[in-house]
PDB file of C-alpha atoms and ligand atoms in Angstrom:
ATOM      1  CA  UNK A   1      55.722-154.448 -53.175  1.00  0.00           C
ATOM      2  CA  UNK A   2      56.728-158.148 -52.186  1.00  0.00           C
ATOM      3  CA  UNK A   3      53.975-159.489 -49.854  1.00  0.00           C
ATOM      4  CA  UNK A   4      51.635-156.638 -48.696  1.00  0.00           C
ATOM      5  CA  UNK A   5      52.157-157.901 -44.987  1.00  0.00           C
ATOM      6  CA  UNK A   6      55.331-156.481 -43.551  1.00  0.00           C
ATOM      7  CA  UNK A   7      56.514-159.999 -43.471  1.00  0.00           C
ATOM      8  CA  UNK A   8      59.280-160.028 -46.392  1.00  0.00           C
ATOM      9  CA  UNK A   9      61.370-157.037 -46.519  1.00  0.00           C
ATOM     10  CA  UNK A  10      61.317-156.947 -50.170  1.00  0.00           C
ATOM     11  CA  UNK A  11      60.344-153.221 -50.343  1.00  0.00           C
ATOM     12  CA  UNK A  12      63.205-151.700 -47.871  1.00  0.00           C
ATOM     13  CA  UNK A  13      64.228-148.078 -48.345  1.00  0.00           C
ATOM     14  CA  UNK A  14      66.344-146.025 -46.278  1.00  0.00           C
ATOM     15  CA  UNK A  15      64.059-143.130 -44.590  1.00  0.00           C
ATOM     16  CA  UNK A  16      66.466-140.235 -42.824  1.00  0.00           C
ATOM     17  CA  UNK A  17      69.028-142.995 -42.278  1.00  0.00           C
ATOM     18  CA  UNK A  18      67.265-146.177 -41.045  1.00  0.00           C
ATOM     19  CA  UNK A  19      66.313-149.336 -43.048  1.00  0.00           C
ATOM     20  CA  UNK A  20      62.192-149.160 -43.871  1.00  0.00           C
ATOM     21  CA  UNK A  21      60.193-151.326 -44.925  1.00  0.00           C
ATOM     22  CA  UNK A  22      58.323-148.671 -46.967  1.00  0.00           C
ATOM     23  CA  UNK A  23      54.894-150.876 -47.210  1.00  0.00           C
ATOM     24  CA  UNK A  24      54.541-150.036 -43.785  1.00  0.00           C
ATOM     25  CA  UNK A  25      54.901-146.208 -44.007  1.00  0.00           C
ATOM     26  CA  UNK A  26      52.094-143.632 -45.283  1.00  0.00           C
ATOM     27  CA  UNK A  27      53.261-141.359 -48.274  1.00  0.00           C
ATOM     28  CA  UNK A  28      52.392-138.463 -45.231  1.00  0.00           C
ATOM     29  CA  UNK A  29      54.934-140.508 -42.674  1.00  0.00           C
ATOM     30  CA  UNK A  30      57.677-139.973 -45.483  1.00  0.00           C
ATOM     31  CA  UNK A  31      56.680-135.914 -46.201  1.00  0.00           C
ATOM     32  CA  UNK A  32      59.856-134.046 -45.648  1.00  0.00           C
ATOM     33  CA  UNK A  33      62.324-137.234 -45.001  1.00  0.00           C
ATOM     34  CA  UNK A  34      65.190-138.313 -47.844  1.00  0.00           C
ATOM     35  CA  UNK A  35      63.928-141.377 -49.012  1.00  0.00           C
ATOM     36  CA  UNK A  36      66.619-143.724 -50.595  1.00  0.00           C
ATOM     37  CA  UNK A  37      66.154-146.624 -52.752  1.00  0.00           C
ATOM     38  CA  UNK A  38      68.441-149.259 -53.989  1.00  0.00           C
ATOM     39  CA  UNK A  39      68.682-147.525 -57.018  1.00  0.00           C
ATOM     40  CA  UNK A  40      69.925-144.760 -55.103  1.00  0.00           C
ATOM     41  CA  UNK A  41      73.040-146.895 -53.950  1.00  0.00           C
ATOM     42  CA  UNK A  42      75.149-146.473 -56.962  1.00  0.00           C
ATOM     43  CA  UNK A  43      77.243-143.385 -57.885  1.00  0.00           C
ATOM     44  CA  UNK A  44      77.728-142.309 -60.910  1.00  0.00           C
ATOM     45  CA  UNK A  45      77.318-146.303 -62.344  1.00  0.00           C
ATOM     46  CA  UNK A  46      79.638-147.776 -60.168  1.00  0.00           C
ATOM     47  CA  UNK A  47      78.308-150.054 -57.560  1.00  0.00           C
ATOM     48  CA  UNK A  48      79.235-149.719 -54.132  1.00  0.00           C
ATOM     49  CA  UNK A  49      81.285-152.649 -52.366  1.00  0.00           C
ATOM     50  CA  UNK A  50      78.096-153.910 -51.071  1.00  0.00           C
ATOM     51  CA  UNK A  51      76.657-154.542 -54.203  1.00  0.00           C
ATOM     52  CA  UNK A  52      79.834-155.874 -56.102  1.00  0.00           C
ATOM     53  CA  UNK A  53      80.601-158.533 -52.876  1.00  0.00           C
ATOM     54  CA  UNK A  54      76.471-160.097 -53.654  1.00  0.00           C
ATOM     55  CA  UNK A  55      76.837-160.249 -57.262  1.00  0.00           C
ATOM     56  CA  UNK A  56      80.578-162.227 -56.276  1.00  0.00           C
ATOM     57  CA  UNK A  57      79.225-163.878 -54.068  1.00  0.00           C
ATOM     58  CA  UNK A  58      76.372-165.240 -56.057  1.00  0.00           C
ATOM     59  CA  UNK A  59      74.163-163.709 -53.263  1.00  0.00           C
ATOM     60  CA  UNK A  60      70.872-163.322 -55.576  1.00  0.00           C
ATOM     61  CA  UNK A  61      68.995-166.383 -57.750  1.00  0.00           C
ATOM     62  CA  UNK A  62      65.422-164.563 -58.359  1.00  0.00           C
ATOM     63  CA  UNK A  63      67.029-161.057 -57.098  1.00  0.00           C
ATOM     64  CA  UNK A  64      63.509-160.766 -55.915  1.00  0.00           C
ATOM     65  CA  UNK A  65      64.702-159.955 -52.304  1.00  0.00           C
ATOM     66  CA  UNK A  66      67.992-158.479 -53.017  1.00  0.00           C
ATOM     67  CA  UNK A  67      66.687-154.560 -53.418  1.00  0.00           C
ATOM     68  CA  UNK A  68      65.254-154.950 -49.572  1.00  0.00           C
ATOM     69  CA  UNK A  69      68.492-157.169 -48.860  1.00  0.00           C
ATOM     70  CA  UNK A  70      71.205-154.415 -49.535  1.00  0.00           C
ATOM     71  CA  UNK A  71      69.490-152.166 -47.631  1.00  0.00           C
ATOM     72  CA  UNK A  72      68.888-154.481 -44.798  1.00  0.00           C
ATOM     73  CA  UNK A  73      72.451-155.029 -44.687  1.00  0.00           C
ATOM     74  CA  UNK A  74      73.596-151.387 -45.908  1.00  0.00           C
ATOM     75  CA  UNK A  75      71.868-150.537 -42.781  1.00  0.00           C
ATOM     76  CA  UNK A  76      73.485-152.720 -40.713  1.00  0.00           C
ATOM     77  CA  UNK A  77      76.931-151.763 -41.927  1.00  0.00           C
ATOM     78  CA  UNK A  78      76.462-148.724 -40.961  1.00  0.00           C
ATOM     79  CA  UNK A  79      76.027-149.560 -37.350  1.00  0.00           C
ATOM     80  CA  UNK A  80      78.203-151.921 -37.258  1.00  0.00           C
ATOM     81  CA  UNK A  81      80.613-151.979 -39.728  1.00  0.00           C
ATOM     82  CA  UNK A  82      82.735-155.527 -38.202  1.00  0.00           C
ATOM     83  CA  UNK A  83      79.691-157.621 -37.492  1.00  0.00           C
ATOM     84  CA  UNK A  84      79.902-161.333 -36.791  1.00  0.00           C
ATOM     85  CA  UNK A  85      77.904-164.071 -39.016  1.00  0.00           C
ATOM     86  CA  UNK A  86      75.253-163.924 -36.281  1.00  0.00           C
ATOM     87  CA  UNK A  87      74.995-160.255 -36.376  1.00  0.00           C
ATOM     88  CA  UNK A  88      74.528-160.383 -39.945  1.00  0.00           C
ATOM     89  CA  UNK A  89      71.743-162.702 -39.825  1.00  0.00           C
ATOM     90  CA  UNK A  90      70.039-160.916 -36.680  1.00  0.00           C
ATOM     91  CA  UNK A  91      70.210-158.096 -38.825  1.00  0.00           C
ATOM     92  CA  UNK A  92      68.587-159.647 -41.937  1.00  0.00           C
ATOM     93  CA  UNK A  93      65.973-161.809 -39.855  1.00  0.00           C
ATOM     94  CA  UNK A  94      63.047-159.520 -41.331  1.00  0.00           C
ATOM     95  CA  UNK A  95      64.107-160.173 -45.002  1.00  0.00           C
ATOM     96  CA  UNK A  96      63.288-163.535 -46.797  1.00  0.00           C
ATOM     97  CA  UNK A  97      64.835-165.130 -49.692  1.00  0.00           C
ATOM     98  CA  UNK A  98      62.304-166.919 -51.432  1.00  0.00           C
ATOM     99  CA  UNK A  99      64.925-169.215 -53.077  1.00  0.00           C
ATOM    100  CA  UNK A 100      66.523-169.567 -49.670  1.00  0.00           C
ATOM    101  CA  UNK A 101      69.962-167.996 -50.575  1.00  0.00           C
ATOM    102  CA  UNK A 102      71.163-167.400 -47.419  1.00  0.00           C
ATOM    103  CA  UNK A 103      74.418-167.988 -47.107  1.00  0.00           C
ATOM    104  CA  UNK A 104      75.855-166.575 -49.842  1.00  0.00           C
ATOM    105  CA  UNK A 105      73.611-163.078 -48.970  1.00  0.00           C
ATOM    106  CA  UNK A 106      75.348-163.617 -45.264  1.00  0.00           C
ATOM    107  CA  UNK A 107      79.056-163.859 -47.023  1.00  0.00           C
ATOM    108  CA  UNK A 108      78.538-161.300 -49.083  1.00  0.00           C
ATOM    109  CA  UNK A 109      77.888-158.888 -46.150  1.00  0.00           C
ATOM    110  CA  UNK A 110      80.850-160.236 -44.538  1.00  0.00           C
ATOM    111  CA  UNK A 111      82.820-159.536 -47.443  1.00  0.00           C
ATOM    112  CA  UNK A 112      81.318-155.793 -47.867  1.00  0.00           C
ATOM    113  CA  UNK A 113      82.365-155.433 -43.627  1.00  0.00           C
ATOM    114  CA  UNK A 114      86.030-156.511 -44.917  1.00  0.00           C
ATOM    115  CA  UNK A 115      86.567-153.648 -47.548  1.00  0.00           C
ATOM    116  CA  UNK A 116      87.307-150.221 -46.746  1.00  0.00           C
ATOM    117  CA  UNK A 117      85.204-149.442 -49.156  1.00  0.00           C
ATOM    118  CA  UNK A 118      81.463-147.709 -49.461  1.00  0.00           C
ATOM    119  CA  UNK A 119      78.532-149.614 -48.555  1.00  0.00           C
TER     120      UNK A 119
HETATM  121  S1  LIG B   1      56.274-155.682 -49.198  1.00  0.00           S
HETATM  122 FE1  LIG B   1      56.682-157.265 -47.842  1.00  0.00          FE
HETATM  123  S2  LIG B   1      57.675-156.441 -45.772  1.00  0.00           S
HETATM  124 FE2  LIG B   1      56.805-154.583 -47.187  1.00  0.00          FE
HETATM  125  S1  LIG B   2      67.313-164.453 -54.945  1.00  0.00           S
HETATM  126 FE1  LIG B   2      65.044-165.102 -55.007  1.00  0.00          FE
HETATM  127  S2  LIG B   2      63.685-164.533 -53.410  1.00  0.00           S
HETATM  128 FE2  LIG B   2      65.954-164.021 -53.062  1.00  0.00          FE
END
């Protein structure tokens, strides 16, 4: 829980292949759906390319927004594997970083988009 007003995006999860703000989804609405949280991104303890790019680009400070940023960016890269900087910014506009680390977050997503690896 980040804001409880559907503003921050920190609670973003993947619901049946689309990123949603989980604070605005009732549990009954997710009944029978496949839900992936940020913890579900790793496979056998291996980070995804997107996670590595966040690490290498220092795309987090306090880390509060990071799960939501990762899930929203993952959703973007699935739909648009090679976005422009503007497209990344547009896709992440529903996710707020209180530490204002937006430049490095955008760089990390662009880095990940250049890798031919699982995001
Ligand atoms: S907790 Fe902020 S959008 Fe869900
Ligand atoms: S890294 Fe602190 S809120 Fe984004």
